[in-house]
């Protein structure tokens, strides 16, 4: 068995408030704990969206039932710059430059610039040329704040995000679904493999892996975006796939296939997310750091099975895949919350940030 710092998943949608038929902070956090994740950062595309101080406080109250540590991303919405400046203890501001679940797309590029100026770090959902547009806004306005590009999915997006002029200011996140699937998987999975950004070609998938090897990719995050089976079966299905329970098993399986090292998993899933969002006392195993740990059995072989999943949506695009390497015990703030297949409902804490 092998111990890692607990994973810090900087991109999840736990759907509370307003969409709790898909997930809530308890079920989402139980699924995360089972997947070896000890801290999550939640996204603002809930109902109501986390774009006001009142909505942030309400989400804070609801998240208290989480059994993994948690933090919040505040949403950018027209006219809310003063709330962005006043929001307390947030990881980042999330800004949507393209359409996705939640309808929070911003079209006004002046406002985009204002958000970049107002927040020390902005996470963008931007696809393809929108990433280039975001970077041009930063260069043109001589903005010094940081930009984190969520779920980079293609070779081109990676190039836009990591161009020389701005390299040190921009961090790049990739998801397990873009690493372990490509557009060929749409043939058998249909809408169950539809997310934003969509799965790309095998060549793009290779570029993401190359980015990991070259150190261009800064973080891996699940973009856990659960929707019910019934919703996915509709003609007008929503985009997104669940991921907190399968991210670490997929990466450990890749380790067993010599595709990624354990130190790289630790860097991209623990240390770097803590560093990018300045989360205090997390991401490495060291005296004085929080006792957030995951113990993995690197030889354990098991299939991903829908019936085993703790996410409310109860399905995974990786169902049926046999993976070698599974988390077997998860410790949050010194408490065992997952062991030997069982979950222990011990409440966790909101994370703090260095300023
Ligand atoms: C996410 C969701 O469902 O909230 N969907 C997705 O396809 N990734 C939103 C997002 O991250 O874009
Ligand atoms: Zn997104
Ligand atoms: Zn997302």
mmCIF file of N, CA and C and ligand atoms in Angstrom, residues 11-13 15 19 22 43 45 94 96 98-102 125 127 150-151 177-178 194-197 223-227 232 238-241, ligand 1:
data_model
loop_
_atom_site.group_PDB
_atom_site.id
_atom_site.type_symbol
_atom_site.label_atom_id
_atom_site.label_comp_id
_atom_site.label_asym_id
_atom_site.label_seq_id
_atom_site.Cartn_x
_atom_site.Cartn_y
_atom_site.Cartn_z
ATOM 1 N N UNK A 11 -12.209 21.336 -9.191
ATOM 2 C CA UNK A 11 -13.317 21.593 -10.114
ATOM 3 C C UNK A 11 -14.397 20.522 -9.968
ATOM 4 N N UNK A 12 -15.372 20.782 -9.102
ATOM 5 C CA UNK A 12 -16.519 19.876 -8.980
ATOM 6 C C UNK A 12 -17.818 20.672 -8.968
ATOM 7 N N UNK A 13 -18.877 19.990 -9.346
ATOM 8 C CA UNK A 13 -20.232 20.551 -9.286
ATOM 9 C C UNK A 13 -21.047 19.677 -8.352
ATOM 10 N N UNK A 15 -23.800 20.667 -6.980
ATOM 11 C CA UNK A 15 -25.213 20.889 -7.343
ATOM 12 C C UNK A 15 -26.106 21.475 -6.276
ATOM 13 N N UNK A 19 -30.176 21.938 -7.344
ATOM 14 C CA UNK A 19 -30.116 20.809 -8.281
ATOM 15 C C UNK A 19 -29.810 19.512 -7.531
ATOM 16 N N UNK A 22 -29.570 15.796 -8.512
ATOM 17 C CA UNK A 22 -28.382 15.268 -9.199
ATOM 18 C C UNK A 22 -27.263 14.914 -8.211
ATOM 19 N N UNK A 43 -18.159 24.634 -7.850
ATOM 20 C CA UNK A 43 -18.407 25.625 -8.904
ATOM 21 C C UNK A 43 -19.746 26.347 -8.690
ATOM 22 N N UNK A 45 -22.302 27.273 -10.680
ATOM 23 C CA UNK A 45 -23.479 27.178 -11.564
ATOM 24 C C UNK A 45 -24.609 26.365 -10.945
ATOM 25 N N UNK A 94 -15.087 32.370 -10.995
ATOM 26 C CA UNK A 94 -15.299 31.550 -12.191
ATOM 27 C C UNK A 94 -16.053 32.364 -13.220
ATOM 28 N N UNK A 96 -17.562 32.266 -17.206
ATOM 29 C CA UNK A 96 -17.918 31.425 -18.346
ATOM 30 C C UNK A 96 -17.881 32.254 -19.628
ATOM 31 N N UNK A 98 -18.025 30.641 -22.637
ATOM 32 C CA UNK A 98 -18.776 29.860 -23.621
ATOM 33 C C UNK A 98 -19.955 29.198 -22.940
ATOM 34 N N UNK A 99 -20.892 28.735 -23.744
ATOM 35 C CA UNK A 99 -22.113 28.133 -23.209
ATOM 36 C C UNK A 99 -21.832 26.782 -22.540
ATOM 37 N N UNK A 100 -22.383 26.582 -21.371
ATOM 38 C CA UNK A 100 -22.387 25.259 -20.730
ATOM 39 C C UNK A 100 -23.547 25.192 -19.740
ATOM 40 N N UNK A 101 -23.656 24.086 -18.991
ATOM 41 C CA UNK A 101 -24.715 23.923 -17.995
ATOM 42 C C UNK A 101 -24.771 25.132 -17.064
ATOM 43 N N UNK A 102 -25.956 25.727 -16.938
ATOM 44 C CA UNK A 102 -26.113 26.830 -16.000
ATOM 45 C C UNK A 102 -26.295 28.192 -16.649
ATOM 46 N N UNK A 125 -14.109 29.075 -17.976
ATOM 47 C CA UNK A 125 -14.589 28.052 -18.893
ATOM 48 C C UNK A 125 -14.546 28.732 -20.255
ATOM 49 N N UNK A 127 -13.623 27.784 -24.445
ATOM 50 C CA UNK A 127 -13.269 26.724 -25.380
ATOM 51 C C UNK A 127 -12.618 27.322 -26.609
ATOM 52 N N UNK A 150 -9.808 26.132 -17.109
ATOM 53 C CA UNK A 150 -10.431 24.860 -16.740
ATOM 54 C C UNK A 150 -10.472 23.914 -17.940
ATOM 55 N N UNK A 151 -10.521 22.652 -17.641
ATOM 56 C CA UNK A 151 -10.727 21.563 -18.614
ATOM 57 C C UNK A 151 -10.222 21.824 -20.047
ATOM 58 N N UNK A 177 -11.657 12.668 -18.020
ATOM 59 C CA UNK A 177 -12.394 12.182 -19.209
ATOM 60 C C UNK A 177 -11.688 12.558 -20.501
ATOM 61 N N UNK A 178 -11.043 13.731 -20.543
ATOM 62 C CA UNK A 178 -10.299 14.070 -21.761
ATOM 63 C C UNK A 178 -8.989 13.294 -21.864
ATOM 64 N N UNK A 194 -21.021 12.927 -23.356
ATOM 65 C CA UNK A 194 -21.127 14.325 -23.812
ATOM 66 C C UNK A 194 -20.922 15.276 -22.644
ATOM 67 N N UNK A 195 -19.896 16.105 -22.769
ATOM 68 C CA UNK A 195 -19.633 17.118 -21.761
ATOM 69 C C UNK A 195 -19.067 18.325 -22.491
ATOM 70 N N UNK A 196 -18.929 19.432 -21.744
ATOM 71 C CA UNK A 196 -18.272 20.621 -22.281
ATOM 72 C C UNK A 196 -16.899 20.725 -21.644
ATOM 73 N N UNK A 197 -15.822 20.965 -22.343
ATOM 74 C CA UNK A 197 -15.741 20.847 -23.793
ATOM 75 C C UNK A 197 -15.947 19.392 -24.227
ATOM 76 N N UNK A 223 -13.824 17.794 -12.863
ATOM 77 C CA UNK A 223 -15.019 18.416 -13.442
ATOM 78 C C UNK A 223 -16.232 17.502 -13.232
ATOM 79 N N UNK A 224 -16.316 16.973 -12.011
ATOM 80 C CA UNK A 224 -17.447 16.113 -11.625
ATOM 81 C C UNK A 224 -18.759 16.860 -11.876
ATOM 82 N N UNK A 225 -19.496 16.420 -12.894
ATOM 83 C CA UNK A 225 -20.704 17.138 -13.327
ATOM 84 C C UNK A 225 -21.850 16.140 -13.492
ATOM 85 N N UNK A 226 -22.390 15.657 -12.357
ATOM 86 C CA UNK A 226 -23.413 14.605 -12.418
ATOM 87 C C UNK A 226 -24.749 15.099 -12.967
ATOM 88 N N UNK A 227 -25.345 14.261 -13.794
ATOM 89 C CA UNK A 227 -26.726 14.428 -14.264
ATOM 90 C C UNK A 227 -27.364 13.049 -14.199
ATOM 91 N N UNK A 232 -29.934 12.270 -19.068
ATOM 92 C CA UNK A 232 -29.001 11.988 -20.162
ATOM 93 C C UNK A 232 -29.686 11.268 -21.325
ATOM 94 N N UNK A 238 -28.447 17.204 -20.853
ATOM 95 C CA UNK A 238 -27.455 18.160 -20.360
ATOM 96 C C UNK A 238 -26.023 17.619 -20.520
ATOM 97 N N UNK A 239 -25.064 18.530 -20.560
ATOM 98 C CA UNK A 239 -23.663 18.156 -20.718
ATOM 99 C C UNK A 239 -23.013 17.914 -19.361
ATOM 100 N N UNK A 240 -22.098 16.964 -19.308
ATOM 101 C CA UNK A 240 -21.345 16.718 -18.087
ATOM 102 C C UNK A 240 -21.357 15.256 -17.688
ATOM 103 N N UNK A 241 -20.269 14.822 -17.049
ATOM 104 C CA UNK A 241 -20.137 13.443 -16.559
ATOM 105 C C UNK A 241 -19.589 13.473 -15.129
HETATM 106 C C1 LIG B 1 -20.730 21.205 -16.238
HETATM 107 C C2 LIG B 1 -22.020 21.051 -15.449
HETATM 108 O O1 LIG B 1 -22.821 20.155 -15.780
HETATM 109 O O2 LIG B 1 -22.220 21.782 -14.479
HETATM 110 N N1 LIG B 1 -20.855 20.476 -17.456
HETATM 111 C C3 LIG B 1 -19.872 20.044 -18.262
HETATM 112 O O3 LIG B 1 -20.185 19.496 -19.307
HETATM 113 N N2 LIG B 1 -18.596 20.162 -17.951
HETATM 114 C C4 LIG B 1 -20.419 22.650 -16.467
HETATM 115 C C5 LIG B 1 -18.992 22.922 -16.950
HETATM 116 O O4 LIG B 1 -18.030 22.644 -16.240
HETATM 117 O O5 LIG B 1 -18.813 23.453 -18.045
#
